[in-house]
mmCIF file with all atom_site columns, C-alpha atoms and ligand atoms in Angstrom:
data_model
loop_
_atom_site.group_PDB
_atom_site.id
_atom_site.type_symbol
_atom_site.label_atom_id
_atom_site.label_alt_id
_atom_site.label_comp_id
_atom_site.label_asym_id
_atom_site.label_entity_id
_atom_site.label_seq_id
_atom_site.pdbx_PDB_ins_code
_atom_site.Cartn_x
_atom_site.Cartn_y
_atom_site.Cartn_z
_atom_site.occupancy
_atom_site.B_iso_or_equiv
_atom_site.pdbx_formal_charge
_atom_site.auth_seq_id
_atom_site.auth_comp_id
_atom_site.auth_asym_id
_atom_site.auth_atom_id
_atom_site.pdbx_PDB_model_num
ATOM   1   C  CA  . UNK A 1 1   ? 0.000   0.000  0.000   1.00 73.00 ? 1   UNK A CA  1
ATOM   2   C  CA  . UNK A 1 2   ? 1.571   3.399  -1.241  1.00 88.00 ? 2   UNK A CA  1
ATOM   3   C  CA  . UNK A 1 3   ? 1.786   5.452  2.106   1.00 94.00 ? 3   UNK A CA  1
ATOM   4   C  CA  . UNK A 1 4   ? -0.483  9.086  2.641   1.00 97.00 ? 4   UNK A CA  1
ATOM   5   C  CA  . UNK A 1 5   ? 1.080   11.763 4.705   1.00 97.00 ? 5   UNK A CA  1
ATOM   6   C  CA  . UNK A 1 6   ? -0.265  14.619 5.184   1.00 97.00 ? 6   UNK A CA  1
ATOM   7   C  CA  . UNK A 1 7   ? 2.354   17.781 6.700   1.00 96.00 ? 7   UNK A CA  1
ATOM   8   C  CA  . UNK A 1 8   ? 1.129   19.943 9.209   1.00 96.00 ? 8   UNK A CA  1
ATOM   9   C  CA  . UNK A 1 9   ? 2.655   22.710 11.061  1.00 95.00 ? 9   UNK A CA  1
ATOM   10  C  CA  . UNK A 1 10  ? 3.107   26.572 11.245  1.00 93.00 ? 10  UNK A CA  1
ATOM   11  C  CA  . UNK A 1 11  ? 5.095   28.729 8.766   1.00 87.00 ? 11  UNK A CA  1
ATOM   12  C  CA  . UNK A 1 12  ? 8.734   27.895 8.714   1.00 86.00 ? 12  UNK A CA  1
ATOM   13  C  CA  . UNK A 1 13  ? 8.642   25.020 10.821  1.00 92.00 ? 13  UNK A CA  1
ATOM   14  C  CA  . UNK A 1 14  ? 10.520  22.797 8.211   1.00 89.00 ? 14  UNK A CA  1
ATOM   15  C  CA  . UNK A 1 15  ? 7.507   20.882 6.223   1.00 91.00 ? 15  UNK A CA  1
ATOM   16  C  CA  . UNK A 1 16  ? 9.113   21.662 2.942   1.00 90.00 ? 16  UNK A CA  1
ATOM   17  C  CA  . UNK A 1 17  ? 12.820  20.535 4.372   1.00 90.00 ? 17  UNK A CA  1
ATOM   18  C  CA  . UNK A 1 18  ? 11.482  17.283 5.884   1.00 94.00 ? 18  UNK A CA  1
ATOM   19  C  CA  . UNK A 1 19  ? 8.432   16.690 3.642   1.00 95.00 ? 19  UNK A CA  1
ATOM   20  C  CA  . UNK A 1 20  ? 11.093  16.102 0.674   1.00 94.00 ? 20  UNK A CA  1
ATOM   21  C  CA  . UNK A 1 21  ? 13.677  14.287 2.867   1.00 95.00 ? 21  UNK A CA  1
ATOM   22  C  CA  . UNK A 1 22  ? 9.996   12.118 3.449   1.00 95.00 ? 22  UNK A CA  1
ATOM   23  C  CA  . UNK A 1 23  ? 9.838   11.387 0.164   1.00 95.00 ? 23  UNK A CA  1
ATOM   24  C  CA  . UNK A 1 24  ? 12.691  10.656 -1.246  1.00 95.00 ? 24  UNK A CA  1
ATOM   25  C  CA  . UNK A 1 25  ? 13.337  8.288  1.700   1.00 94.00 ? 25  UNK A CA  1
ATOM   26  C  CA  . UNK A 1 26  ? 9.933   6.228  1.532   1.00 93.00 ? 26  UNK A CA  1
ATOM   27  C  CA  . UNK A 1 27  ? 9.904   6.612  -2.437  1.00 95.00 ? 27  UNK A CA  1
ATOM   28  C  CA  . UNK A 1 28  ? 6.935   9.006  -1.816  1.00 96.00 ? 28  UNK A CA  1
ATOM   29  C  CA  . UNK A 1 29  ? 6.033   12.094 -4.684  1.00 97.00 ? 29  UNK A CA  1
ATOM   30  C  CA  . UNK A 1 30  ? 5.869   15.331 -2.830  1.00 96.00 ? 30  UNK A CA  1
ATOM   31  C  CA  . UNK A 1 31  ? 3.845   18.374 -3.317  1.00 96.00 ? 31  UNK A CA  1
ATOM   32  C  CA  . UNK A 1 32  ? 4.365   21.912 -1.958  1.00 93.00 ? 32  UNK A CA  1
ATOM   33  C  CA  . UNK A 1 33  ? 0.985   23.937 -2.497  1.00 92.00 ? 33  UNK A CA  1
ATOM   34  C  CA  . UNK A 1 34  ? 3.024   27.253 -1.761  1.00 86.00 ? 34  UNK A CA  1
ATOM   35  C  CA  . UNK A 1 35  ? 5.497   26.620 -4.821  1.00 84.00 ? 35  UNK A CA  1
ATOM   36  C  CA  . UNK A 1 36  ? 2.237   25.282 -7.085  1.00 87.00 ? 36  UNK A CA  1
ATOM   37  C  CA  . UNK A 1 37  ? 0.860   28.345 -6.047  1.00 90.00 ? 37  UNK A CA  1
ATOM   38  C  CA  . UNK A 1 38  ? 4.050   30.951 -7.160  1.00 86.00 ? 38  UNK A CA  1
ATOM   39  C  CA  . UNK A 1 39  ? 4.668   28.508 -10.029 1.00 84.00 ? 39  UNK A CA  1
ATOM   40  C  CA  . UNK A 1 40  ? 0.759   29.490 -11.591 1.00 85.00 ? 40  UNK A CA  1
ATOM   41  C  CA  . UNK A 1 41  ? 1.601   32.997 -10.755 1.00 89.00 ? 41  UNK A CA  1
ATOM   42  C  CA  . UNK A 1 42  ? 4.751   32.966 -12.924 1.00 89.00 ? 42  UNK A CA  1
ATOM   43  C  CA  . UNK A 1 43  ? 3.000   31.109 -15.656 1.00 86.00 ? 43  UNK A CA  1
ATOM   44  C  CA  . UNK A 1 44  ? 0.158   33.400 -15.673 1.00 86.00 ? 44  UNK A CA  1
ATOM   45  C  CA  . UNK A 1 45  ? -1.930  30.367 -15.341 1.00 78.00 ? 45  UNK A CA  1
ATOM   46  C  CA  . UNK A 1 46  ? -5.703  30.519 -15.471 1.00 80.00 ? 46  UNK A CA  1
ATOM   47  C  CA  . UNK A 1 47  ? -6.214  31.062 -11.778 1.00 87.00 ? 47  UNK A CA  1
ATOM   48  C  CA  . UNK A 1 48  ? -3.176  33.741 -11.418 1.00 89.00 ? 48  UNK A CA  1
ATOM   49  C  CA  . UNK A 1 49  ? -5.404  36.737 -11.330 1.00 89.00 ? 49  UNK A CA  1
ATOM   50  C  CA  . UNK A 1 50  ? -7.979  35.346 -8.740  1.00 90.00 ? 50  UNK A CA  1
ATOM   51  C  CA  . UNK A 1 51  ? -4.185  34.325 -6.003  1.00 92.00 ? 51  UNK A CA  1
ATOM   52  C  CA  . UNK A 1 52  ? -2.029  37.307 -6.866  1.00 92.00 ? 52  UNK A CA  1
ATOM   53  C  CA  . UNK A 1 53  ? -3.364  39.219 -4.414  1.00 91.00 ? 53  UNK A CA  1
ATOM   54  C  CA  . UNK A 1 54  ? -3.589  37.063 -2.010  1.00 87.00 ? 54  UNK A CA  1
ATOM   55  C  CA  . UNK A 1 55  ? -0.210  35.906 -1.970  1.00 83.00 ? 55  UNK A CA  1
ATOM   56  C  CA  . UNK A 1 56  ? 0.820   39.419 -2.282  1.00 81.00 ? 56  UNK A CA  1
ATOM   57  C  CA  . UNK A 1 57  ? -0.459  40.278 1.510   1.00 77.00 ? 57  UNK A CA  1
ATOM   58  C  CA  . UNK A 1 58  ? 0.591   36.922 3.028   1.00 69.00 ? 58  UNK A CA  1
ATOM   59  C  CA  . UNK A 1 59  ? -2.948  35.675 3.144   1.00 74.00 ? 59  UNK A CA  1
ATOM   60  C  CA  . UNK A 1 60  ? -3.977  31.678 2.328   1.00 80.00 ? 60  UNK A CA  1
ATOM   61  C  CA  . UNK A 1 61  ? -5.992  30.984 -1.101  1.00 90.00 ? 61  UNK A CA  1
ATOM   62  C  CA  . UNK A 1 62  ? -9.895  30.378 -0.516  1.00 92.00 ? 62  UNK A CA  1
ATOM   63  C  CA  . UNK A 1 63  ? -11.640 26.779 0.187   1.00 95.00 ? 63  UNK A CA  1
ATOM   64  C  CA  . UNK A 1 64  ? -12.449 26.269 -3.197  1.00 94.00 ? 64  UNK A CA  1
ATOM   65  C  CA  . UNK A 1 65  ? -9.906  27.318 -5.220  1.00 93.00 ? 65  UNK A CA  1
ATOM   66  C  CA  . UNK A 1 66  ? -7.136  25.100 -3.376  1.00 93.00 ? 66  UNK A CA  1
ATOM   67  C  CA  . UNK A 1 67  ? -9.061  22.220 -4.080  1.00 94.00 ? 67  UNK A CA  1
ATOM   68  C  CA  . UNK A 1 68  ? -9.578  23.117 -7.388  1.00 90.00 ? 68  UNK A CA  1
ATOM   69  C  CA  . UNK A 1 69  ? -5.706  23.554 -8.242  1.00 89.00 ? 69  UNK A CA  1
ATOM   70  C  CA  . UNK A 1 70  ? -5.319  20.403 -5.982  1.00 92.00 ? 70  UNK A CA  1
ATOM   71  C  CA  . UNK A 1 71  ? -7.707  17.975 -7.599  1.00 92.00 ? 71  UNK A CA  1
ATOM   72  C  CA  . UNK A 1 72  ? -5.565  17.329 -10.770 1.00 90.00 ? 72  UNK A CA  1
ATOM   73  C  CA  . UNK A 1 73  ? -2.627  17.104 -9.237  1.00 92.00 ? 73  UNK A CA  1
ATOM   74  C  CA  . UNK A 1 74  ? -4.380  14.029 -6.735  1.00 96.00 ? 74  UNK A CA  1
ATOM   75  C  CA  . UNK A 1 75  ? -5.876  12.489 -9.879  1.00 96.00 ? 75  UNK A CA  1
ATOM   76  C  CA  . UNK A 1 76  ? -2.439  12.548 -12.020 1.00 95.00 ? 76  UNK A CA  1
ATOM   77  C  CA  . UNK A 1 77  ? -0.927  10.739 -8.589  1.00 95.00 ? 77  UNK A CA  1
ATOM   78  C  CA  . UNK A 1 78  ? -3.838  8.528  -7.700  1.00 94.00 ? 78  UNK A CA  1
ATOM   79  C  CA  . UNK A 1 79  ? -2.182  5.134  -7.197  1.00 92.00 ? 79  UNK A CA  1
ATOM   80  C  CA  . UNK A 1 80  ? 1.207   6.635  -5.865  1.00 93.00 ? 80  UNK A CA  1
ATOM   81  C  CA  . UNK A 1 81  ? 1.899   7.485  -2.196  1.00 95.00 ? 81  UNK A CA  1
ATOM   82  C  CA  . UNK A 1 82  ? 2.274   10.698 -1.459  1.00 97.00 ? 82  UNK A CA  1
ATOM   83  C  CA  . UNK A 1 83  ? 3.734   13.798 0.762   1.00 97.00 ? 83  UNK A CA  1
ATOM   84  C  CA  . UNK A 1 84  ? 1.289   17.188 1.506   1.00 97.00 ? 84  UNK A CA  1
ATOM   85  C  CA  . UNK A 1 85  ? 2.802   20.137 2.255   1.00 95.00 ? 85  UNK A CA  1
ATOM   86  C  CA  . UNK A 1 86  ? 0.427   22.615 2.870   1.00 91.00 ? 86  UNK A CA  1
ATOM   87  C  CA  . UNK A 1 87  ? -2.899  20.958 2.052   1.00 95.00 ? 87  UNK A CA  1
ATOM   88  C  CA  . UNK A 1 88  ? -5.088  20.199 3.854   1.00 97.00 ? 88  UNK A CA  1
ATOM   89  C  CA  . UNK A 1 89  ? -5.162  23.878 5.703   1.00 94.00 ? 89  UNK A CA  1
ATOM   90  C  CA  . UNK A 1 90  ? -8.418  24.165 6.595   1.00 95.00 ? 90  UNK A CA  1
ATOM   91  C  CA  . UNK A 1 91  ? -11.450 21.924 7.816   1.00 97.00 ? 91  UNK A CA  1
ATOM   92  C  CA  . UNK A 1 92  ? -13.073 22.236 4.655   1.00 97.00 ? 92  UNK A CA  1
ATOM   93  C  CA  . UNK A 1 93  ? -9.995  21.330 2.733   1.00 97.00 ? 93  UNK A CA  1
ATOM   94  C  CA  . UNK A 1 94  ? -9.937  18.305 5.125   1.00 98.00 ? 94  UNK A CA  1
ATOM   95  C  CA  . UNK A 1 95  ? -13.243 17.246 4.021   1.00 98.00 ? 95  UNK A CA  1
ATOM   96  C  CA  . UNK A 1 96  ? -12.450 17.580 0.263   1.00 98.00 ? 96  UNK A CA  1
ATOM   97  C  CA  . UNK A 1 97  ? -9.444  15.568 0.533   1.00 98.00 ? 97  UNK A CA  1
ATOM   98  C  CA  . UNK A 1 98  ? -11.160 12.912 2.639   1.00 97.00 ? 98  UNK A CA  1
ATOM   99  C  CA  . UNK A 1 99  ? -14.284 12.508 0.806   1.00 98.00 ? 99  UNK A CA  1
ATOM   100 C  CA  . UNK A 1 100 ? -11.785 12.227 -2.749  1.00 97.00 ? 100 UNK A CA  1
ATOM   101 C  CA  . UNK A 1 101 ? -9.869  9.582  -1.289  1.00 97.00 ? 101 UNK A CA  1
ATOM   102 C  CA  . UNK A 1 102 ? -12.691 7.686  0.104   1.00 97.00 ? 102 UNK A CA  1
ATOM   103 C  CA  . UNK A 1 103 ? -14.497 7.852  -3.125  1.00 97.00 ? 103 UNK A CA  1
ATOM   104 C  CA  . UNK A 1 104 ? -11.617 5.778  -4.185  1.00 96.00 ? 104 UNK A CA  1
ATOM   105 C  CA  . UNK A 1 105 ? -11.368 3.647  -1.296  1.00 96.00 ? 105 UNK A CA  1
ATOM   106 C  CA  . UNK A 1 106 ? -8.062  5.520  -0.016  1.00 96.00 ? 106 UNK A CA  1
ATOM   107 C  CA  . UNK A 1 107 ? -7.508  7.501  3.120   1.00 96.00 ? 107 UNK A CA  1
ATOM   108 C  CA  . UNK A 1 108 ? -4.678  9.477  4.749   1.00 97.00 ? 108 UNK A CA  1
ATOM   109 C  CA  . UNK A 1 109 ? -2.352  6.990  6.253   1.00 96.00 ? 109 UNK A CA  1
ATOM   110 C  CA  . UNK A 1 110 ? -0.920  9.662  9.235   1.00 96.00 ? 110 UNK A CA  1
ATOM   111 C  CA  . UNK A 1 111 ? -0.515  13.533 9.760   1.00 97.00 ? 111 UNK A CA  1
ATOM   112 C  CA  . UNK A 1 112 ? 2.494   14.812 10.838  1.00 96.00 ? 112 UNK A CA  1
ATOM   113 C  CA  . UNK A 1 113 ? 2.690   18.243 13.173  1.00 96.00 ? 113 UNK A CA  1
ATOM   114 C  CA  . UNK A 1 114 ? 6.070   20.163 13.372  1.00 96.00 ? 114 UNK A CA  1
ATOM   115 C  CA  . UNK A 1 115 ? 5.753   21.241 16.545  1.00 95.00 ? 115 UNK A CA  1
ATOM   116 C  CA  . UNK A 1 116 ? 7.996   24.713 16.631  1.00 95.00 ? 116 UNK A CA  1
ATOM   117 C  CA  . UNK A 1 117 ? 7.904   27.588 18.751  1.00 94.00 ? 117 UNK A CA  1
ATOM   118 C  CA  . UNK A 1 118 ? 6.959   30.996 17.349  1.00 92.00 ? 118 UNK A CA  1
ATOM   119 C  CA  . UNK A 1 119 ? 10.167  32.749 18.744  1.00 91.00 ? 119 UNK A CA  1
ATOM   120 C  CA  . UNK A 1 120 ? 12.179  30.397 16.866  1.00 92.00 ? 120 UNK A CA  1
ATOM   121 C  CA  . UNK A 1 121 ? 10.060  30.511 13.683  1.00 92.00 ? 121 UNK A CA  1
ATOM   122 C  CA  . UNK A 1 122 ? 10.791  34.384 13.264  1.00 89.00 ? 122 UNK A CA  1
ATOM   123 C  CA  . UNK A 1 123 ? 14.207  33.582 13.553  1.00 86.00 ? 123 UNK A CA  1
ATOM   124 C  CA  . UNK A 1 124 ? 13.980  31.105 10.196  1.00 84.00 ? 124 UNK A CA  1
ATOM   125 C  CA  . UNK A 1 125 ? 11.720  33.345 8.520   1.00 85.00 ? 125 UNK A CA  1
ATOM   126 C  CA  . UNK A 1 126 ? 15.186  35.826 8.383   1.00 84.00 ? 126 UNK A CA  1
ATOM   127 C  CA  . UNK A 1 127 ? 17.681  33.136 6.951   1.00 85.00 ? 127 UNK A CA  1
ATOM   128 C  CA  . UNK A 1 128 ? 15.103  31.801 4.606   1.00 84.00 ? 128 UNK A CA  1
ATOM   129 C  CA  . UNK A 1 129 ? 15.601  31.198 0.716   1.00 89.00 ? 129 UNK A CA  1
ATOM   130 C  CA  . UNK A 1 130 ? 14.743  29.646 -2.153  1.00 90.00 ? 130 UNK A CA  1
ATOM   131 C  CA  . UNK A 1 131 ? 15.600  28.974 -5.866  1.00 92.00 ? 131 UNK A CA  1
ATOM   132 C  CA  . UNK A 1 132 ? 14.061  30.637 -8.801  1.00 90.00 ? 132 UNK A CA  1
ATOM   133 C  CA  . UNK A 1 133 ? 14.597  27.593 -10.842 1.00 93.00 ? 133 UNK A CA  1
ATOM   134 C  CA  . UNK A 1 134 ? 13.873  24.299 -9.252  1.00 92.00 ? 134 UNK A CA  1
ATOM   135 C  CA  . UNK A 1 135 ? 11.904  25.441 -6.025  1.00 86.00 ? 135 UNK A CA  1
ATOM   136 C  CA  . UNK A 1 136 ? 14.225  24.402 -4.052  1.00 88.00 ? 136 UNK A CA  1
ATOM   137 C  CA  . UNK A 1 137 ? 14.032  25.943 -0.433  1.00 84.00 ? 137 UNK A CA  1
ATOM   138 C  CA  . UNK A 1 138 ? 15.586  26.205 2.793   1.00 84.00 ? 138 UNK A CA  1
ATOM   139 C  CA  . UNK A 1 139 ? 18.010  27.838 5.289   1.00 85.00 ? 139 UNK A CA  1
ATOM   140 C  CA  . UNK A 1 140 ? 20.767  29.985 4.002   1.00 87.00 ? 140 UNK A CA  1
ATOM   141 C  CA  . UNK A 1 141 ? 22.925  27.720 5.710   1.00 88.00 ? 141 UNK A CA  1
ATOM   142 C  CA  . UNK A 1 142 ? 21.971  25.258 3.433   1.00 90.00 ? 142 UNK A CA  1
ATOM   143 C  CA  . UNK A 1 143 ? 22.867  26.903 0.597   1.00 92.00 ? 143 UNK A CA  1
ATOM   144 C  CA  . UNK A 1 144 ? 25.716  26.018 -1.367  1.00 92.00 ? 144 UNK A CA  1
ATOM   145 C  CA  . UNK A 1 145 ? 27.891  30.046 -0.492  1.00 92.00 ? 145 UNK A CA  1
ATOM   146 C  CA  . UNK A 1 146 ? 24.138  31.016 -1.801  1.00 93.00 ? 146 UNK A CA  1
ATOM   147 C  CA  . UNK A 1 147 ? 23.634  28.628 -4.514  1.00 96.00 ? 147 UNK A CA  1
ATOM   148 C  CA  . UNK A 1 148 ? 20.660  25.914 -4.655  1.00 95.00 ? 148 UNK A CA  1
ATOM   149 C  CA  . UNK A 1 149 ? 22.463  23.083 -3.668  1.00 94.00 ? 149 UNK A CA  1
ATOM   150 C  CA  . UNK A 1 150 ? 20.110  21.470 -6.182  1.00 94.00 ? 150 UNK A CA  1
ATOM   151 C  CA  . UNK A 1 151 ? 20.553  23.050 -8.839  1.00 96.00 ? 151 UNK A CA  1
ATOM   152 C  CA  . UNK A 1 152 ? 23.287  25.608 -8.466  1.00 96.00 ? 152 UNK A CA  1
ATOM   153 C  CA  . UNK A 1 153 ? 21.071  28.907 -9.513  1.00 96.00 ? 153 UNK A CA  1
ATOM   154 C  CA  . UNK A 1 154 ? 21.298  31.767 -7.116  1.00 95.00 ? 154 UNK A CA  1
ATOM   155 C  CA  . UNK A 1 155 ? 18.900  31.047 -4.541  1.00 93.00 ? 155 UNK A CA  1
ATOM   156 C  CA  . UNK A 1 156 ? 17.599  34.147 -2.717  1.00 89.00 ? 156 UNK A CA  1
ATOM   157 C  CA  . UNK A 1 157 ? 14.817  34.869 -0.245  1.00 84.00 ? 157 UNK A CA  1
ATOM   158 C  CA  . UNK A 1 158 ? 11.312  34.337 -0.626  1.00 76.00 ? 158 UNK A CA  1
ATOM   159 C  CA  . UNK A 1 159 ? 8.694   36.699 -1.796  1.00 66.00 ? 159 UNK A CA  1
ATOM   160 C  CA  . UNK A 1 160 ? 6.244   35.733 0.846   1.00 63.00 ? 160 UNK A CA  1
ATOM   161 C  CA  . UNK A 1 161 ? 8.831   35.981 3.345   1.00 64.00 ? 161 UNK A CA  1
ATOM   162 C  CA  . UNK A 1 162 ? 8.740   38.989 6.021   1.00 77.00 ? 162 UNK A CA  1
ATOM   163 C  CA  . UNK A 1 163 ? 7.396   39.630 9.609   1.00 82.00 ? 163 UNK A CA  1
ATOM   164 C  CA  . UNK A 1 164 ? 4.470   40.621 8.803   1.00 83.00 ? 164 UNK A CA  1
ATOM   165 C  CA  . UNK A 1 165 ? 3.797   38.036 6.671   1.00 81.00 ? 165 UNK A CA  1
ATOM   166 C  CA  . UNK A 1 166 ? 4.515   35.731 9.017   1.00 86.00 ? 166 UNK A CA  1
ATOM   167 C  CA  . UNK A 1 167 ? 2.517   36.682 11.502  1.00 89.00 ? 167 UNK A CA  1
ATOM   168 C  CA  . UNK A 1 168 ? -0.433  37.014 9.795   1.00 85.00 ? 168 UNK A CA  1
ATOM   169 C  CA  . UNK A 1 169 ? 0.151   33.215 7.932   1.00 86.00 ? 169 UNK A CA  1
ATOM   170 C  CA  . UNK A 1 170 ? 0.930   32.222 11.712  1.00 91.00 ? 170 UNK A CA  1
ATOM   171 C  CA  . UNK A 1 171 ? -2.334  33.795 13.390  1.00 91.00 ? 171 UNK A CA  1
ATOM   172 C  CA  . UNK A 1 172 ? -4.145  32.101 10.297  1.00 89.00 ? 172 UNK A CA  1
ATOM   173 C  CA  . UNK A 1 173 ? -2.686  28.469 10.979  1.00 92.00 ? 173 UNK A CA  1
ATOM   174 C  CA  . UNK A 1 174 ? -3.728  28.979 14.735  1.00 94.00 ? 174 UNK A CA  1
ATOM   175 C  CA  . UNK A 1 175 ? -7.285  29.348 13.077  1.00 94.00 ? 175 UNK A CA  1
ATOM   176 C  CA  . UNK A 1 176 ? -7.951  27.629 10.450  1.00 94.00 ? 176 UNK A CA  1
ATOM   177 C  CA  . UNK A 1 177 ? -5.169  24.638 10.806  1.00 93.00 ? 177 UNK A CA  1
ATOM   178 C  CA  . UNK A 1 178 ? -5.076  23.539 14.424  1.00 94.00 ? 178 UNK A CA  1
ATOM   179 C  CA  . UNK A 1 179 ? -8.663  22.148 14.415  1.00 96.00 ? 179 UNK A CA  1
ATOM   180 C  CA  . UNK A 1 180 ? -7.400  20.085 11.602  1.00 97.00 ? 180 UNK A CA  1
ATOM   181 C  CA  . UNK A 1 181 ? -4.304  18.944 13.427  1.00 97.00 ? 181 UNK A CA  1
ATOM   182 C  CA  . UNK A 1 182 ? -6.990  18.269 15.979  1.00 97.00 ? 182 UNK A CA  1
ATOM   183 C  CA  . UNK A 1 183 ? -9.303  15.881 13.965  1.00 97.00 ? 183 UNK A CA  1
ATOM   184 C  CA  . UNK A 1 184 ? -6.327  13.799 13.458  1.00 97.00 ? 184 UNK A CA  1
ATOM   185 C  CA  . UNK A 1 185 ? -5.623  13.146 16.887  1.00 97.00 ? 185 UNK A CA  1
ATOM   186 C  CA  . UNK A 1 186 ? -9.031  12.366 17.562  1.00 97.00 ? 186 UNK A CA  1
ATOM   187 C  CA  . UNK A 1 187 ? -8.892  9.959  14.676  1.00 95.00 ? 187 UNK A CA  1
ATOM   188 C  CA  . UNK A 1 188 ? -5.532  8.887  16.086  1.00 95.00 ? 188 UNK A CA  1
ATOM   189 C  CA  . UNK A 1 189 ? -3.132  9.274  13.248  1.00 95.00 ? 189 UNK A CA  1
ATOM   190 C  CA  . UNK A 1 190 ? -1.216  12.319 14.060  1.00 96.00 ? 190 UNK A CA  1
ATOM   191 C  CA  . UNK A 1 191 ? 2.057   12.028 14.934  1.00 95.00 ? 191 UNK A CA  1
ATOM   192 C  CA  . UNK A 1 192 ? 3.395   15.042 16.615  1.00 94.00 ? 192 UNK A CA  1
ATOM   193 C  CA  . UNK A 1 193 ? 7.407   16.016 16.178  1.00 93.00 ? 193 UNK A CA  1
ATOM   194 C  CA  . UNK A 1 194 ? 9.131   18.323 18.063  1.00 94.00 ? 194 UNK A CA  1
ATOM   195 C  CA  . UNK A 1 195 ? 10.721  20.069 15.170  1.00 93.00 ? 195 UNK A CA  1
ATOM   196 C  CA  . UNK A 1 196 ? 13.266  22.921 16.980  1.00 92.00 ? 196 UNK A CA  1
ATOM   197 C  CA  . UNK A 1 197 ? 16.232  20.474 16.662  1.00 89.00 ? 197 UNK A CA  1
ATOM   198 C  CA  . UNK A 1 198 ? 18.524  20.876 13.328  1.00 87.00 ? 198 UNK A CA  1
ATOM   199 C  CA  . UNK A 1 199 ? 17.397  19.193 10.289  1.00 88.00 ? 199 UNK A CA  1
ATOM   200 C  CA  . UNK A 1 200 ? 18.951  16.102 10.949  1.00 92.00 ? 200 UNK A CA  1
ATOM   201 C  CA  . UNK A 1 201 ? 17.740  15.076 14.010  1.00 93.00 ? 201 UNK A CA  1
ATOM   202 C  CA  . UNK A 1 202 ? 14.121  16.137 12.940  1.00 94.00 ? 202 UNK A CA  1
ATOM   203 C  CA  . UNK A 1 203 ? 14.406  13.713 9.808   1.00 94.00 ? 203 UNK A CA  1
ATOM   204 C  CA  . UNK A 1 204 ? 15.634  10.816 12.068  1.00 94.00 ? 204 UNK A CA  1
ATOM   205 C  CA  . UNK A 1 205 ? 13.305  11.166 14.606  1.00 93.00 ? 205 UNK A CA  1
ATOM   206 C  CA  . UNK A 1 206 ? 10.677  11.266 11.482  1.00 93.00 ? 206 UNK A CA  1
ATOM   207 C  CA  . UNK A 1 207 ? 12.036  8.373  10.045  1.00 93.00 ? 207 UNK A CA  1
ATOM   208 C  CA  . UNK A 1 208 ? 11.436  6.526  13.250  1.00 93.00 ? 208 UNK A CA  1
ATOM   209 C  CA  . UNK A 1 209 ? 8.045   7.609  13.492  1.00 92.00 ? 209 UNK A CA  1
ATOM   210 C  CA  . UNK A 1 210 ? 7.286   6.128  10.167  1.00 91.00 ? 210 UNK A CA  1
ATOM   211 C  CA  . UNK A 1 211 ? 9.121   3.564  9.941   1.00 89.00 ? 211 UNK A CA  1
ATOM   212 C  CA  . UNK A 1 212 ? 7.143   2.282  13.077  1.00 86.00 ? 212 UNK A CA  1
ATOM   213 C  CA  . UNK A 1 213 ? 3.697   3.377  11.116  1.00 82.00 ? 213 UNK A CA  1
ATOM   214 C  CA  . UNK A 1 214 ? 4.882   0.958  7.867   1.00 68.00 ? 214 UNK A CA  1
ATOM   215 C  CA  . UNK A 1 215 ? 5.515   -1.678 10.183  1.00 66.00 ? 215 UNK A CA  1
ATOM   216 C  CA  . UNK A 1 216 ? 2.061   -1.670 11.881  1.00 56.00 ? 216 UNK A CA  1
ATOM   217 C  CA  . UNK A 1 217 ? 0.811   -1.515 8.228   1.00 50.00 ? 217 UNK A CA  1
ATOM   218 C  CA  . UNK A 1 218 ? 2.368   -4.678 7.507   1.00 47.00 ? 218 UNK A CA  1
ATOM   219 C  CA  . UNK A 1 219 ? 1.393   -6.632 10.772  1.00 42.00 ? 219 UNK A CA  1
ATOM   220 C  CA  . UNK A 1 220 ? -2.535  -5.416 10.060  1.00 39.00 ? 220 UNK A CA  1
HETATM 221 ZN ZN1 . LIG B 2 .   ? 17.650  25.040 -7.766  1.00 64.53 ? 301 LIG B ZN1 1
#
């Protein structure tokens, strides 16, 4: 069975670090909804107009358009196992991604939460970058002497990036995404990581986590 994991957490906590390490480790495809969402805006894609804004003032997309600009990219990956960073957001988002999987007999295997504190977060928010060519993002540190150590393009910071930004996308996940982080306790598949330790140690002790998920998988 391919494995579901959803990402969960506040700005800057590290989904995108760890939700790739995820999947490349469990052989998992990975989707960031913030770079699908500055990718359509570069493209001028159909939807452009209706985000730009949006983005521009640090805000999240509505309801329905996420799971409009999400339900071709589930379709296109319908029998692989998968990596969400950034969707599901909301309650209602929850509900769209549950009912589409259940229509097809899936379901979200776990959720992870990157537990961070918000001190430390504003601290990331200032080192952050990310590359203009392969979306490749991360901590300065990272960076190959400021090159995407993907890629090797100059990778510089973010356009959503800023203080105020961050507040207001961190009051909004106190809103809109802790009740979903609490429906997945309640169904009891949320796995909750301290995430202030480096990168690393976070991606070990998530490795643990799921390796001990696959395992009760396979005992089921
Ligand atoms: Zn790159």
């Amino acid at each position: 069975m391919p494995l579901r994991l959803v990402l969960l957490g506040p700005p800057a906590s590290g989904k995108g670090t760890q939700g790739r390490r995820i999947a490349e480790r469990e052989g998992l495809a990975y989707l960031s909804t913030g770079a699908l969402l500055r990718e359509e805006l570069e493209n001028e894609g159909p939807i452009a107009e209706e985000i730009r804004p949006v983005l521009a003032r640090g805000g999240y997309v509505a309801d329905d358009t996420m799971c409009r600009i999400m339900e071709p990219w589930l379709a296109s990956h319908e029998s692989a196992g998968w990596v969400l960073d950034g969707f599901p957001r909301t309650a209602a988002q929850d509900d769209f991604l549950g009912r589409w999987l259940d229509e097809r007999g899936q379901s979200v295997d776990a959720a992870v939460a990157l537990e961070v504190p918000q001190s430390e977060l504003l601290g990331r928010i200032e080192r952050r970058v990310e590359c203009p060519q392969c979306r490749w993002s991360g901590q300065k540190s990272e960076t190959d002497g400021g090159h995407c150590p993907k890629c090797g393009a100059v990778a510089g910071p973010r356009a959503d990036d800023g203080r105020e930004n961050f507040l207001r996308r961190f009051d909004e996940f106190a809103l809109h995404a802790l009740p979903v982080i609490e429906r997945y306790a309640r169904r009891e598949k949320l796995i909750r990581c301290d995430a202030t330790d480096d990168i690393g140690t976070v991606a070990d002790r998530l490795a643990r986590y799921i390796d001990s998920l696959s395992s009760h998988g396979q005992e089921a």
